[in-house]
Amino acid sequence: MNNLEKTQKLKQVINAWAGSYNPTHFLTLRLPENMESVNEDVSERALKKIMSAFEYRLLGRHWHKKHLPFIATAEKGYGETWHYHILVNQQNFSDTELNTAIFKTMTALHLPLYSLKLEPITTYKDYVVSYCSKEMCVNCDAIDTDRIIPSHVLFDIPVRK
């Protein structure tokens, strides 16, 4: 197996793992101008603040005990600052409940309308999952796992069995 084949195999393994969350929704989080940063740690703290506010509005004050698992991937795109693609499984929540929580989060944190965009995954789930990892540096020697942020890692919550 050559290096290109090894790299493609590693990317397939990552995408299969992300797909195992059975995402039903694709959430794009673009930080508002006053929170944008070229520093990955600063951006990740903003991601944590926004996503914990979303979880609070969706689940209530004890959200960390029954939180909604997701996988976020960090991306720079063509710019210098970070934004995030988040794969969410809506579980027992309706689209209306998710959208209401998004709206309440934007209102509470004074986020512009472009900051959070939630879309249902109705077709091409495999494409959506692979889209999230398109900037991930994967080669036969190493994987840039810093760009993959599972919710239990972001919030330091034990993984539910």
PDB file of N, CA, C and O in Angstrom, residues 68-145:
ATOM      1  N   LEU A  68     -26.274  17.075  24.417  1.00  0.00           N
ATOM      2  CA  LEU A  68     -26.471  16.604  23.051  1.00  0.00           C
ATOM      3  C   LEU A  68     -25.096  16.421  22.409  1.00  0.00           C
ATOM      4  O   LEU A  68     -24.414  17.400  22.127  1.00  0.00           O
ATOM      5  N   PRO A  69     -24.654  15.179  22.186  1.00  0.00           N
ATOM      6  CA  PRO A  69     -23.320  14.952  21.618  1.00  0.00           C
ATOM      7  C   PRO A  69     -23.205  15.500  20.193  1.00  0.00           C
ATOM      8  O   PRO A  69     -24.163  15.466  19.420  1.00  0.00           O
ATOM      9  N   PHE A  70     -22.024  16.018  19.870  1.00  0.00           N
ATOM     10  CA  PHE A  70     -21.748  16.508  18.527  1.00  0.00           C
ATOM     11  C   PHE A  70     -20.255  16.387  18.255  1.00  0.00           C
ATOM     12  O   PHE A  70     -19.458  16.154  19.163  1.00  0.00           O
ATOM     13  N   ILE A  71     -19.915  16.540  16.999  1.00  0.00           N
ATOM     14  CA  ILE A  71     -18.510  16.585  16.588  1.00  0.00           C
ATOM     15  C   ILE A  71     -18.311  17.891  15.838  1.00  0.00           C
ATOM     16  O   ILE A  71     -19.001  18.164  14.852  1.00  0.00           O
ATOM     17  N   ALA A  72     -17.376  18.707  16.313  1.00  0.00           N
ATOM     18  CA  ALA A  72     -17.032  19.952  15.634  1.00  0.00           C
ATOM     19  C   ALA A  72     -15.681  19.770  14.940  1.00  0.00           C
ATOM     20  O   ALA A  72     -14.804  19.066  15.449  1.00  0.00           O
ATOM     21  N   THR A  73     -15.542  20.389  13.790  1.00  0.00           N
ATOM     22  CA  THR A  73     -14.250  20.412  13.117  1.00  0.00           C
ATOM     23  C   THR A  73     -13.881  21.866  12.852  1.00  0.00           C
ATOM     24  O   THR A  73     -14.720  22.657  12.409  1.00  0.00           O
ATOM     25  N   ALA A  74     -12.639  22.191  13.157  1.00  0.00           N
ATOM     26  CA  ALA A  74     -12.136  23.549  12.965  1.00  0.00           C
ATOM     27  C   ALA A  74     -11.621  23.704  11.540  1.00  0.00           C
ATOM     28  O   ALA A  74     -11.006  22.797  10.989  1.00  0.00           O
ATOM     29  N   GLU A  75     -11.884  24.876  10.976  1.00  0.00           N
ATOM     30  CA  GLU A  75     -11.481  25.123   9.595  1.00  0.00           C
ATOM     31  C   GLU A  75     -11.137  26.595   9.420  1.00  0.00           C
ATOM     32  O   GLU A  75     -11.770  27.454  10.023  1.00  0.00           O
ATOM     33  N   LYS A  76     -10.149  26.860   8.576  1.00  0.00           N
ATOM     34  CA  LYS A  76      -9.814  28.242   8.246  1.00  0.00           C
ATOM     35  C   LYS A  76     -10.363  28.663   6.900  1.00  0.00           C
ATOM     36  O   LYS A  76     -10.591  29.832   6.666  1.00  0.00           O
ATOM     37  N   GLY A  77     -10.562  27.743   5.996  1.00  0.00           N
ATOM     38  CA  GLY A  77     -11.048  28.107   4.668  1.00  0.00           C
ATOM     39  C   GLY A  77     -10.039  28.998   3.975  1.00  0.00           C
ATOM     40  O   GLY A  77      -8.838  28.792   4.053  1.00  0.00           O
ATOM     41  N   TYR A  78     -10.528  30.042   3.315  1.00  0.00           N
ATOM     42  CA  TYR A  78      -9.649  30.958   2.592  1.00  0.00           C
ATOM     43  C   TYR A  78      -9.178  32.111   3.462  1.00  0.00           C
ATOM     44  O   TYR A  78      -8.308  32.864   3.080  1.00  0.00           O
ATOM     45  N   GLY A  79      -9.767  32.264   4.636  1.00  0.00           N
ATOM     46  CA  GLY A  79      -9.414  33.373   5.512  1.00  0.00           C
ATOM     47  C   GLY A  79      -8.326  32.996   6.497  1.00  0.00           C
ATOM     48  O   GLY A  79      -7.711  31.929   6.432  1.00  0.00           O
ATOM     49  N   GLU A  80      -8.083  33.904   7.426  1.00  0.00           N
ATOM     50  CA  GLU A  80      -7.065  33.682   8.449  1.00  0.00           C
ATOM     51  C   GLU A  80      -7.669  33.252   9.778  1.00  0.00           C
ATOM     52  O   GLU A  80      -6.953  32.810  10.666  1.00  0.00           O
ATOM     53  N   THR A  81      -8.975  33.420   9.936  1.00  0.00           N
ATOM     54  CA  THR A  81      -9.614  33.111  11.216  1.00  0.00           C
ATOM     55  C   THR A  81     -10.364  31.787  11.127  1.00  0.00           C
ATOM     56  O   THR A  81     -10.684  31.307  10.052  1.00  0.00           O
ATOM     57  N   TRP A  82     -10.660  31.235  12.300  1.00  0.00           N
ATOM     58  CA  TRP A  82     -11.278  29.918  12.392  1.00  0.00           C
ATOM     59  C   TRP A  82     -12.794  30.009  12.346  1.00  0.00           C
ATOM     60  O   TRP A  82     -13.384  30.968  12.832  1.00  0.00           O
ATOM     61  N   HIS A  83     -13.398  28.983  11.769  1.00  0.00           N
ATOM     62  CA  HIS A  83     -14.840  28.762  11.877  1.00  0.00           C
ATOM     63  C   HIS A  83     -15.035  27.263  12.061  1.00  0.00           C
ATOM     64  O   HIS A  83     -14.064  26.493  11.982  1.00  0.00           O
ATOM     65  N   TYR A  84     -16.259  26.835  12.329  1.00  0.00           N
ATOM     66  CA  TYR A  84     -16.496  25.435  12.708  1.00  0.00           C
ATOM     67  C   TYR A  84     -17.664  24.838  11.950  1.00  0.00           C
ATOM     68  O   TYR A  84     -18.668  25.510  11.696  1.00  0.00           O
ATOM     69  N   HIS A  85     -17.497  23.567  11.615  1.00  0.00           N
ATOM     70  CA  HIS A  85     -18.584  22.762  11.079  1.00  0.00           C
ATOM     71  C   HIS A  85     -18.904  21.724  12.154  1.00  0.00           C
ATOM     72  O   HIS A  85     -17.996  21.077  12.684  1.00  0.00           O
ATOM     73  N   ILE A  86     -20.173  21.592  12.473  1.00  0.00           N
ATOM     74  CA  ILE A  86     -20.580  20.757  13.597  1.00  0.00           C
ATOM     75  C   ILE A  86     -21.623  19.759  13.127  1.00  0.00           C
ATOM     76  O   ILE A  86     -22.634  20.134  12.529  1.00  0.00           O
ATOM     77  N   LEU A  87     -21.352  18.490  13.404  1.00  0.00           N
ATOM     78  CA  LEU A  87     -22.292  17.413  13.080  1.00  0.00           C
ATOM     79  C   LEU A  87     -23.087  17.086  14.329  1.00  0.00           C
ATOM     80  O   LEU A  87     -22.502  16.737  15.372  1.00  0.00           O
ATOM     81  N   VAL A  88     -24.400  17.211  14.242  1.00  0.00           N
ATOM     82  CA  VAL A  88     -25.287  17.031  15.393  1.00  0.00           C
ATOM     83  C   VAL A  88     -26.306  15.943  15.078  1.00  0.00           C
ATOM     84  O   VAL A  88     -26.843  15.896  13.975  1.00  0.00           O
ATOM     85  N   ASN A  89     -26.584  15.095  16.050  1.00  0.00           N
ATOM     86  CA  ASN A  89     -27.697  14.159  15.950  1.00  0.00           C
ATOM     87  C   ASN A  89     -28.798  14.719  16.835  1.00  0.00           C
ATOM     88  O   ASN A  89     -28.623  14.852  18.046  1.00  0.00           O
ATOM     89  N   GLN A  90     -29.937  15.044  16.241  1.00  0.00           N
ATOM     90  CA  GLN A  90     -30.997  15.736  16.979  1.00  0.00           C
ATOM     91  C   GLN A  90     -31.662  14.880  18.048  1.00  0.00           C
ATOM     92  O   GLN A  90     -32.398  15.399  18.884  1.00  0.00           O
ATOM     93  N   GLN A  91     -31.421  13.578  18.045  1.00  0.00           N
ATOM     94  CA  GLN A  91     -32.018  12.656  19.007  1.00  0.00           C
ATOM     95  C   GLN A  91     -33.530  12.859  19.058  1.00  0.00           C
ATOM     96  O   GLN A  91     -34.187  12.750  18.050  1.00  0.00           O
ATOM     97  N   ASN A  92     -34.073  13.162  20.225  1.00  0.00           N
ATOM     98  CA  ASN A  92     -35.531  13.301  20.379  1.00  0.00           C
ATOM     99  C   ASN A  92     -36.028  14.727  20.198  1.00  0.00           C
ATOM    100  O   ASN A  92     -37.190  15.015  20.470  1.00  0.00           O
ATOM    101  N   PHE A  93     -35.156  15.617  19.772  1.00  0.00           N
ATOM    102  CA  PHE A  93     -35.548  17.018  19.621  1.00  0.00           C
ATOM    103  C   PHE A  93     -36.086  17.269  18.220  1.00  0.00           C
ATOM    104  O   PHE A  93     -35.575  16.745  17.240  1.00  0.00           O
ATOM    105  N   SER A  94     -37.099  18.089  18.143  1.00  0.00           N
ATOM    106  CA  SER A  94     -37.666  18.440  16.840  1.00  0.00           C
ATOM    107  C   SER A  94     -36.804  19.529  16.194  1.00  0.00           C
ATOM    108  O   SER A  94     -36.007  20.200  16.861  1.00  0.00           O
ATOM    109  N   ASP A  95     -37.005  19.714  14.904  1.00  0.00           N
ATOM    110  CA  ASP A  95     -36.313  20.800  14.211  1.00  0.00           C
ATOM    111  C   ASP A  95     -36.677  22.146  14.835  1.00  0.00           C
ATOM    112  O   ASP A  95     -35.829  23.031  14.963  1.00  0.00           O
ATOM    113  N   THR A  96     -37.925  22.285  15.238  1.00  0.00           N
ATOM    114  CA  THR A  96     -38.376  23.531  15.862  1.00  0.00           C
ATOM    115  C   THR A  96     -37.627  23.784  17.169  1.00  0.00           C
ATOM    116  O   THR A  96     -37.194  24.913  17.432  1.00  0.00           O
ATOM    117  N   GLU A  97     -37.455  22.756  17.989  1.00  0.00           N
ATOM    118  CA  GLU A  97     -36.721  22.920  19.256  1.00  0.00           C
ATOM    119  C   GLU A  97     -35.270  23.311  19.005  1.00  0.00           C
ATOM    120  O   GLU A  97     -34.724  24.189  19.697  1.00  0.00           O
ATOM    121  N   LEU A  98     -34.633  22.681  18.028  1.00  0.00           N
ATOM    122  CA  LEU A  98     -33.242  23.024  17.707  1.00  0.00           C
ATOM    123  C   LEU A  98     -33.142  24.463  17.202  1.00  0.00           C
ATOM    124  O   LEU A  98     -32.275  25.226  17.651  1.00  0.00           O
ATOM    125  N   ASN A  99     -34.029  24.830  16.294  1.00  0.00           N
ATOM    126  CA  ASN A  99     -33.987  26.193  15.748  1.00  0.00           C
ATOM    127  C   ASN A  99     -34.315  27.241  16.795  1.00  0.00           C
ATOM    128  O   ASN A  99     -33.739  28.331  16.788  1.00  0.00           O
ATOM    129  N   THR A 100     -35.220  26.927  17.706  1.00  0.00           N
ATOM    130  CA  THR A 100     -35.533  27.852  18.803  1.00  0.00           C
ATOM    131  C   THR A 100     -34.309  28.045  19.698  1.00  0.00           C
ATOM    132  O   THR A 100     -33.997  29.172  20.100  1.00  0.00           O
ATOM    133  N   ALA A 101     -33.612  26.961  20.009  1.00  0.00           N
ATOM    134  CA  ALA A 101     -32.401  27.056  20.830  1.00  0.00           C
ATOM    135  C   ALA A 101     -31.319  27.867  20.117  1.00  0.00           C
ATOM    136  O   ALA A 101     -30.615  28.666  20.751  1.00  0.00           O
ATOM    137  N   ILE A 102     -31.205  27.706  18.798  1.00  0.00           N
ATOM    138  CA  ILE A 102     -30.243  28.497  18.020  1.00  0.00           C
ATOM    139  C   ILE A 102     -30.608  29.979  18.112  1.00  0.00           C
ATOM    140  O   ILE A 102     -29.756  30.831  18.386  1.00  0.00           O
ATOM    141  N   PHE A 103     -31.879  30.300  17.892  1.00  0.00           N
ATOM    142  CA  PHE A 103     -32.335  31.696  17.948  1.00  0.00           C
ATOM    143  C   PHE A 103     -32.100  32.300  19.335  1.00  0.00           C
ATOM    144  O   PHE A 103     -31.603  33.418  19.462  1.00  0.00           O
ATOM    145  N   LYS A 104     -32.456  31.556  20.384  1.00  0.00           N
ATOM    146  CA  LYS A 104     -32.263  32.057  21.759  1.00  0.00           C
ATOM    147  C   LYS A 104     -30.782  32.256  22.066  1.00  0.00           C
ATOM    148  O   LYS A 104     -30.412  33.192  22.781  1.00  0.00           O
ATOM    149  N   THR A 105     -29.928  31.392  21.549  1.00  0.00           N
ATOM    150  CA  THR A 105     -28.479  31.527  21.753  1.00  0.00           C
ATOM    151  C   THR A 105     -27.974  32.791  21.071  1.00  0.00           C
ATOM    152  O   THR A 105     -27.215  33.567  21.673  1.00  0.00           O
ATOM    153  N   MET A 106     -28.389  33.003  19.826  1.00  0.00           N
ATOM    154  CA  MET A 106     -27.949  34.204  19.106  1.00  0.00           C
ATOM    155  C   MET A 106     -28.428  35.468  19.813  1.00  0.00           C
ATOM    156  O   MET A 106     -27.686  36.444  19.917  1.00  0.00           O
ATOM    157  N   THR A 107     -29.648  35.418  20.324  1.00  0.00           N
ATOM    158  CA  THR A 107     -30.203  36.577  21.028  1.00  0.00           C
ATOM    159  C   THR A 107     -29.455  36.824  22.338  1.00  0.00           C
ATOM    160  O   THR A 107     -29.044  37.949  22.621  1.00  0.00           O
ATOM    161  N   ALA A 108     -29.258  35.774  23.127  1.00  0.00           N
ATOM    162  CA  ALA A 108     -28.617  35.922  24.439  1.00  0.00           C
ATOM    163  C   ALA A 108     -27.167  36.398  24.323  1.00  0.00           C
ATOM    164  O   ALA A 108     -26.706  37.186  25.153  1.00  0.00           O
ATOM    165  N   LEU A 109     -26.456  35.919  23.303  1.00  0.00           N
ATOM    166  CA  LEU A 109     -25.045  36.280  23.146  1.00  0.00           C
ATOM    167  C   LEU A 109     -24.834  37.435  22.164  1.00  0.00           C
ATOM    168  O   LEU A 109     -23.689  37.777  21.859  1.00  0.00           O
ATOM    169  N   HIS A 110     -25.933  38.010  21.681  1.00  0.00           N
ATOM    170  CA  HIS A 110     -25.876  39.136  20.726  1.00  0.00           C
ATOM    171  C   HIS A 110     -25.045  38.776  19.498  1.00  0.00           C
ATOM    172  O   HIS A 110     -24.191  39.547  19.058  1.00  0.00           O
ATOM    173  N   LEU A 111     -25.319  37.597  18.952  1.00  0.00           N
ATOM    174  CA  LEU A 111     -24.607  37.133  17.769  1.00  0.00           C
ATOM    175  C   LEU A 111     -25.329  37.603  16.509  1.00  0.00           C
ATOM    176  O   LEU A 111     -26.555  37.635  16.466  1.00  0.00           O
ATOM    177  N   PRO A 112     -24.572  37.937  15.475  1.00  0.00           N
ATOM    178  CA  PRO A 112     -25.214  38.304  14.205  1.00  0.00           C
ATOM    179  C   PRO A 112     -25.874  37.082  13.566  1.00  0.00           C
ATOM    180  O   PRO A 112     -25.524  35.934  13.871  1.00  0.00           O
ATOM    181  N   LEU A 113     -26.793  37.320  12.664  1.00  0.00           N
ATOM    182  CA  LEU A 113     -27.554  36.239  12.046  1.00  0.00           C
ATOM    183  C   LEU A 113     -26.680  35.246  11.287  1.00  0.00           C
ATOM    184  O   LEU A 113     -27.040  34.089  11.146  1.00  0.00           O
ATOM    185  N   TYR A 114     -25.531  35.683  10.797  1.00  0.00           N
ATOM    186  CA  TYR A 114     -24.674  34.777  10.036  1.00  0.00           C
ATOM    187  C   TYR A 114     -23.889  33.798  10.914  1.00  0.00           C
ATOM    188  O   TYR A 114     -23.290  32.864  10.405  1.00  0.00           O
ATOM    189  N   SER A 115     -23.901  33.991  12.210  1.00  0.00           N
ATOM    190  CA  SER A 115     -23.042  33.185  13.096  1.00  0.00           C
ATOM    191  C   SER A 115     -23.419  31.710  13.164  1.00  0.00           C
ATOM    192  O   SER A 115     -22.549  30.855  13.188  1.00  0.00           O
ATOM    193  N   LEU A 116     -24.693  31.406  13.267  1.00  0.00           N
ATOM    194  CA  LEU A 116     -25.134  30.024  13.405  1.00  0.00           C
ATOM    195  C   LEU A 116     -26.118  29.677  12.297  1.00  0.00           C
ATOM    196  O   LEU A 116     -27.156  30.325  12.160  1.00  0.00           O
ATOM    197  N   LYS A 117     -25.760  28.676  11.525  1.00  0.00           N
ATOM    198  CA  LYS A 117     -26.639  28.228  10.439  1.00  0.00           C
ATOM    199  C   LYS A 117     -26.839  26.728  10.580  1.00  0.00           C
ATOM    200  O   LYS A 117     -25.898  25.952  10.445  1.00  0.00           O
ATOM    201  N   LEU A 118     -28.058  26.322  10.881  1.00  0.00           N
ATOM    202  CA  LEU A 118     -28.404  24.914  11.086  1.00  0.00           C
ATOM    203  C   LEU A 118     -29.164  24.396   9.877  1.00  0.00           C
ATOM    204  O   LEU A 118     -30.160  24.991   9.467  1.00  0.00           O
ATOM    205  N   GLU A 119     -28.680  23.291   9.327  1.00  0.00           N
ATOM    206  CA  GLU A 119     -29.331  22.688   8.165  1.00  0.00           C
ATOM    207  C   GLU A 119     -29.539  21.196   8.413  1.00  0.00           C
ATOM    208  O   GLU A 119     -28.619  20.513   8.878  1.00  0.00           O
ATOM    209  N   PRO A 120     -30.725  20.685   8.107  1.00  0.00           N
ATOM    210  CA  PRO A 120     -30.924  19.237   8.227  1.00  0.00           C
ATOM    211  C   PRO A 120     -30.141  18.514   7.130  1.00  0.00           C
ATOM    212  O   PRO A 120     -29.970  19.033   6.027  1.00  0.00           O
ATOM    213  N   ILE A 121     -29.649  17.337   7.460  1.00  0.00           N
ATOM    214  CA  ILE A 121     -28.965  16.505   6.475  1.00  0.00           C
ATOM    215  C   ILE A 121     -30.018  15.554   5.922  1.00  0.00           C
ATOM    216  O   ILE A 121     -30.397  14.590   6.578  1.00  0.00           O
ATOM    217  N   THR A 122     -30.500  15.869   4.744  1.00  0.00           N
ATOM    218  CA  THR A 122     -31.559  15.056   4.158  1.00  0.00           C
ATOM    219  C   THR A 122     -31.019  14.078   3.124  1.00  0.00           C
ATOM    220  O   THR A 122     -31.593  13.027   2.907  1.00  0.00           O
ATOM    221  N   THR A 123     -29.924  14.443   2.478  1.00  0.00           N
ATOM    222  CA  THR A 123     -29.297  13.565   1.486  1.00  0.00           C
ATOM    223  C   THR A 123     -27.785  13.685   1.600  1.00  0.00           C
ATOM    224  O   THR A 123     -27.270  14.624   2.213  1.00  0.00           O
ATOM    225  N   TYR A 124     -27.097  12.745   1.037  1.00  0.00           N
ATOM    226  CA  TYR A 124     -25.632  12.769   0.943  1.00  0.00           C
ATOM    227  C   TYR A 124     -24.930  12.912   2.289  1.00  0.00           C
ATOM    228  O   TYR A 124     -24.015  13.707   2.441  1.00  0.00           O
ATOM    229  N   LYS A 125     -25.365  12.129   3.279  1.00  0.00           N
ATOM    230  CA  LYS A 125     -24.752  12.205   4.609  1.00  0.00           C
ATOM    231  C   LYS A 125     -23.245  11.977   4.539  1.00  0.00           C
ATOM    232  O   LYS A 125     -22.478  12.679   5.194  1.00  0.00           O
ATOM    233  N   ASP A 126     -22.803  11.001   3.736  1.00  0.00           N
ATOM    234  CA  ASP A 126     -21.372  10.723   3.634  1.00  0.00           C
ATOM    235  C   ASP A 126     -20.602  11.922   3.094  1.00  0.00           C
ATOM    236  O   ASP A 126     -19.497  12.220   3.539  1.00  0.00           O
ATOM    237  N   TYR A 127     -21.196  12.642   2.142  1.00  0.00           N
ATOM    238  CA  TYR A 127     -20.555  13.833   1.597  1.00  0.00           C
ATOM    239  C   TYR A 127     -20.442  14.917   2.670  1.00  0.00           C
ATOM    240  O   TYR A 127     -19.406  15.563   2.804  1.00  0.00           O
ATOM    241  N   VAL A 128     -21.502  15.119   3.430  1.00  0.00           N
ATOM    242  CA  VAL A 128     -21.495  16.142   4.482  1.00  0.00           C
ATOM    243  C   VAL A 128     -20.423  15.819   5.516  1.00  0.00           C
ATOM    244  O   VAL A 128     -19.662  16.698   5.931  1.00  0.00           O
ATOM    245  N   VAL A 129     -20.329  14.558   5.915  1.00  0.00           N
ATOM    246  CA  VAL A 129     -19.311  14.148   6.892  1.00  0.00           C
ATOM    247  C   VAL A 129     -17.914  14.384   6.332  1.00  0.00           C
ATOM    248  O   VAL A 129     -17.047  14.941   7.011  1.00  0.00           O
ATOM    249  N   SER A 130     -17.677  13.999   5.088  1.00  0.00           N
ATOM    250  CA  SER A 130     -16.342  14.189   4.507  1.00  0.00           C
ATOM    251  C   SER A 130     -16.045  15.671   4.281  1.00  0.00           C
ATOM    252  O   SER A 130     -14.891  16.093   4.372  1.00  0.00           O
ATOM    253  N   TYR A 131     -17.070  16.476   4.018  1.00  0.00           N
ATOM    254  CA  TYR A 131     -16.889  17.920   3.866  1.00  0.00           C
ATOM    255  C   TYR A 131     -16.296  18.524   5.149  1.00  0.00           C
ATOM    256  O   TYR A 131     -15.452  19.410   5.099  1.00  0.00           O
ATOM    257  N   CYS A 132     -16.739  18.031   6.287  1.00  0.00           N
ATOM    258  CA  CYS A 132     -16.263  18.545   7.569  1.00  0.00           C
ATOM    259  C   CYS A 132     -14.775  18.284   7.775  1.00  0.00           C
ATOM    260  O   CYS A 132     -14.114  19.009   8.511  1.00  0.00           O
ATOM    261  N   SER A 133     -14.249  17.263   7.142  1.00  0.00           N
ATOM    262  CA  SER A 133     -12.841  16.920   7.349  1.00  0.00           C
ATOM    263  C   SER A 133     -11.962  17.319   6.169  1.00  0.00           C
ATOM    264  O   SER A 133     -10.808  16.902   6.100  1.00  0.00           O
ATOM    265  N   LYS A 134     -12.472  18.150   5.275  1.00  0.00           N
ATOM    266  CA  LYS A 134     -11.736  18.444   4.052  1.00  0.00           C
ATOM    267  C   LYS A 134     -10.403  19.154   4.293  1.00  0.00           C
ATOM    268  O   LYS A 134      -9.466  18.969   3.548  1.00  0.00           O
ATOM    269  N   GLU A 135     -10.300  19.947   5.347  1.00  0.00           N
ATOM    270  CA  GLU A 135      -9.047  20.647   5.627  1.00  0.00           C
ATOM    271  C   GLU A 135      -8.166  19.906   6.626  1.00  0.00           C
ATOM    272  O   GLU A 135      -7.097  20.383   6.967  1.00  0.00           O
ATOM    273  N   MET A 136      -8.628  18.784   7.097  1.00  0.00           N
ATOM    274  CA  MET A 136      -7.863  18.043   8.087  1.00  0.00           C
ATOM    275  C   MET A 136      -6.587  17.487   7.458  1.00  0.00           C
ATOM    276  O   MET A 136      -6.633  16.886   6.395  1.00  0.00           O
ATOM    277  N   CYS A 137      -5.473  17.745   8.095  1.00  0.00           N
ATOM    278  CA  CYS A 137      -4.193  17.257   7.589  1.00  0.00           C
ATOM    279  C   CYS A 137      -4.041  15.794   7.964  1.00  0.00           C
ATOM    280  O   CYS A 137      -3.864  15.453   9.130  1.00  0.00           O
ATOM    281  N   VAL A 138      -4.151  14.926   6.963  1.00  0.00           N
ATOM    282  CA  VAL A 138      -4.017  13.492   7.169  1.00  0.00           C
ATOM    283  C   VAL A 138      -2.988  12.987   6.178  1.00  0.00           C
ATOM    284  O   VAL A 138      -3.094  13.234   4.981  1.00  0.00           O
ATOM    285  N   ASN A 139      -1.964  12.328   6.695  1.00  0.00           N
ATOM    286  CA  ASN A 139      -1.055  11.618   5.810  1.00  0.00           C
ATOM    287  C   ASN A 139      -0.691  10.306   6.478  1.00  0.00           C
ATOM    288  O   ASN A 139      -1.125  10.028   7.592  1.00  0.00           O
ATOM    289  N   CYS A 140       0.100   9.505   5.813  1.00  0.00           N
ATOM    290  CA  CYS A 140       0.352   8.160   6.323  1.00  0.00           C
ATOM    291  C   CYS A 140       1.136   8.162   7.634  1.00  0.00           C
ATOM    292  O   CYS A 140       1.198   7.156   8.327  1.00  0.00           O
ATOM    293  N   ASP A 141       1.729   9.294   8.005  1.00  0.00           N
ATOM    294  CA  ASP A 141       2.521   9.368   9.234  1.00  0.00           C
ATOM    295  C   ASP A 141       1.783  10.017  10.398  1.00  0.00           C
ATOM    296  O   ASP A 141       2.073   9.733  11.550  1.00  0.00           O
ATOM    297  N   ALA A 142       0.848  10.925  10.101  1.00  0.00           N
ATOM    298  CA  ALA A 142       0.227  11.681  11.189  1.00  0.00           C
ATOM    299  C   ALA A 142      -1.165  12.163  10.798  1.00  0.00           C
ATOM    300  O   ALA A 142      -1.479  12.317   9.627  1.00  0.00           O
ATOM    301  N   ILE A 143      -1.973  12.424  11.816  1.00  0.00           N
ATOM    302  CA  ILE A 143      -3.305  12.997  11.650  1.00  0.00           C
ATOM    303  C   ILE A 143      -3.380  14.230  12.546  1.00  0.00           C
ATOM    304  O   ILE A 143      -3.021  14.175  13.721  1.00  0.00           O
ATOM    305  N   ASP A 144      -3.850  15.329  11.993  1.00  0.00           N
ATOM    306  CA  ASP A 144      -4.016  16.554  12.769  1.00  0.00           C
ATOM    307  C   ASP A 144      -5.326  16.475  13.547  1.00  0.00           C
ATOM    308  O   ASP A 144      -6.345  17.025  13.142  1.00  0.00           O
ATOM    309  N   THR A 145      -5.292  15.759  14.666  1.00  0.00           N
ATOM    310  CA  THR A 145      -6.516  15.528  15.441  1.00  0.00           C
ATOM    311  C   THR A 145      -6.973  16.761  16.217  1.00  0.00           C
ATOM    312  O   THR A 145      -8.080  16.771  16.736  1.00  0.00           O
TER     313      THR A 145
END
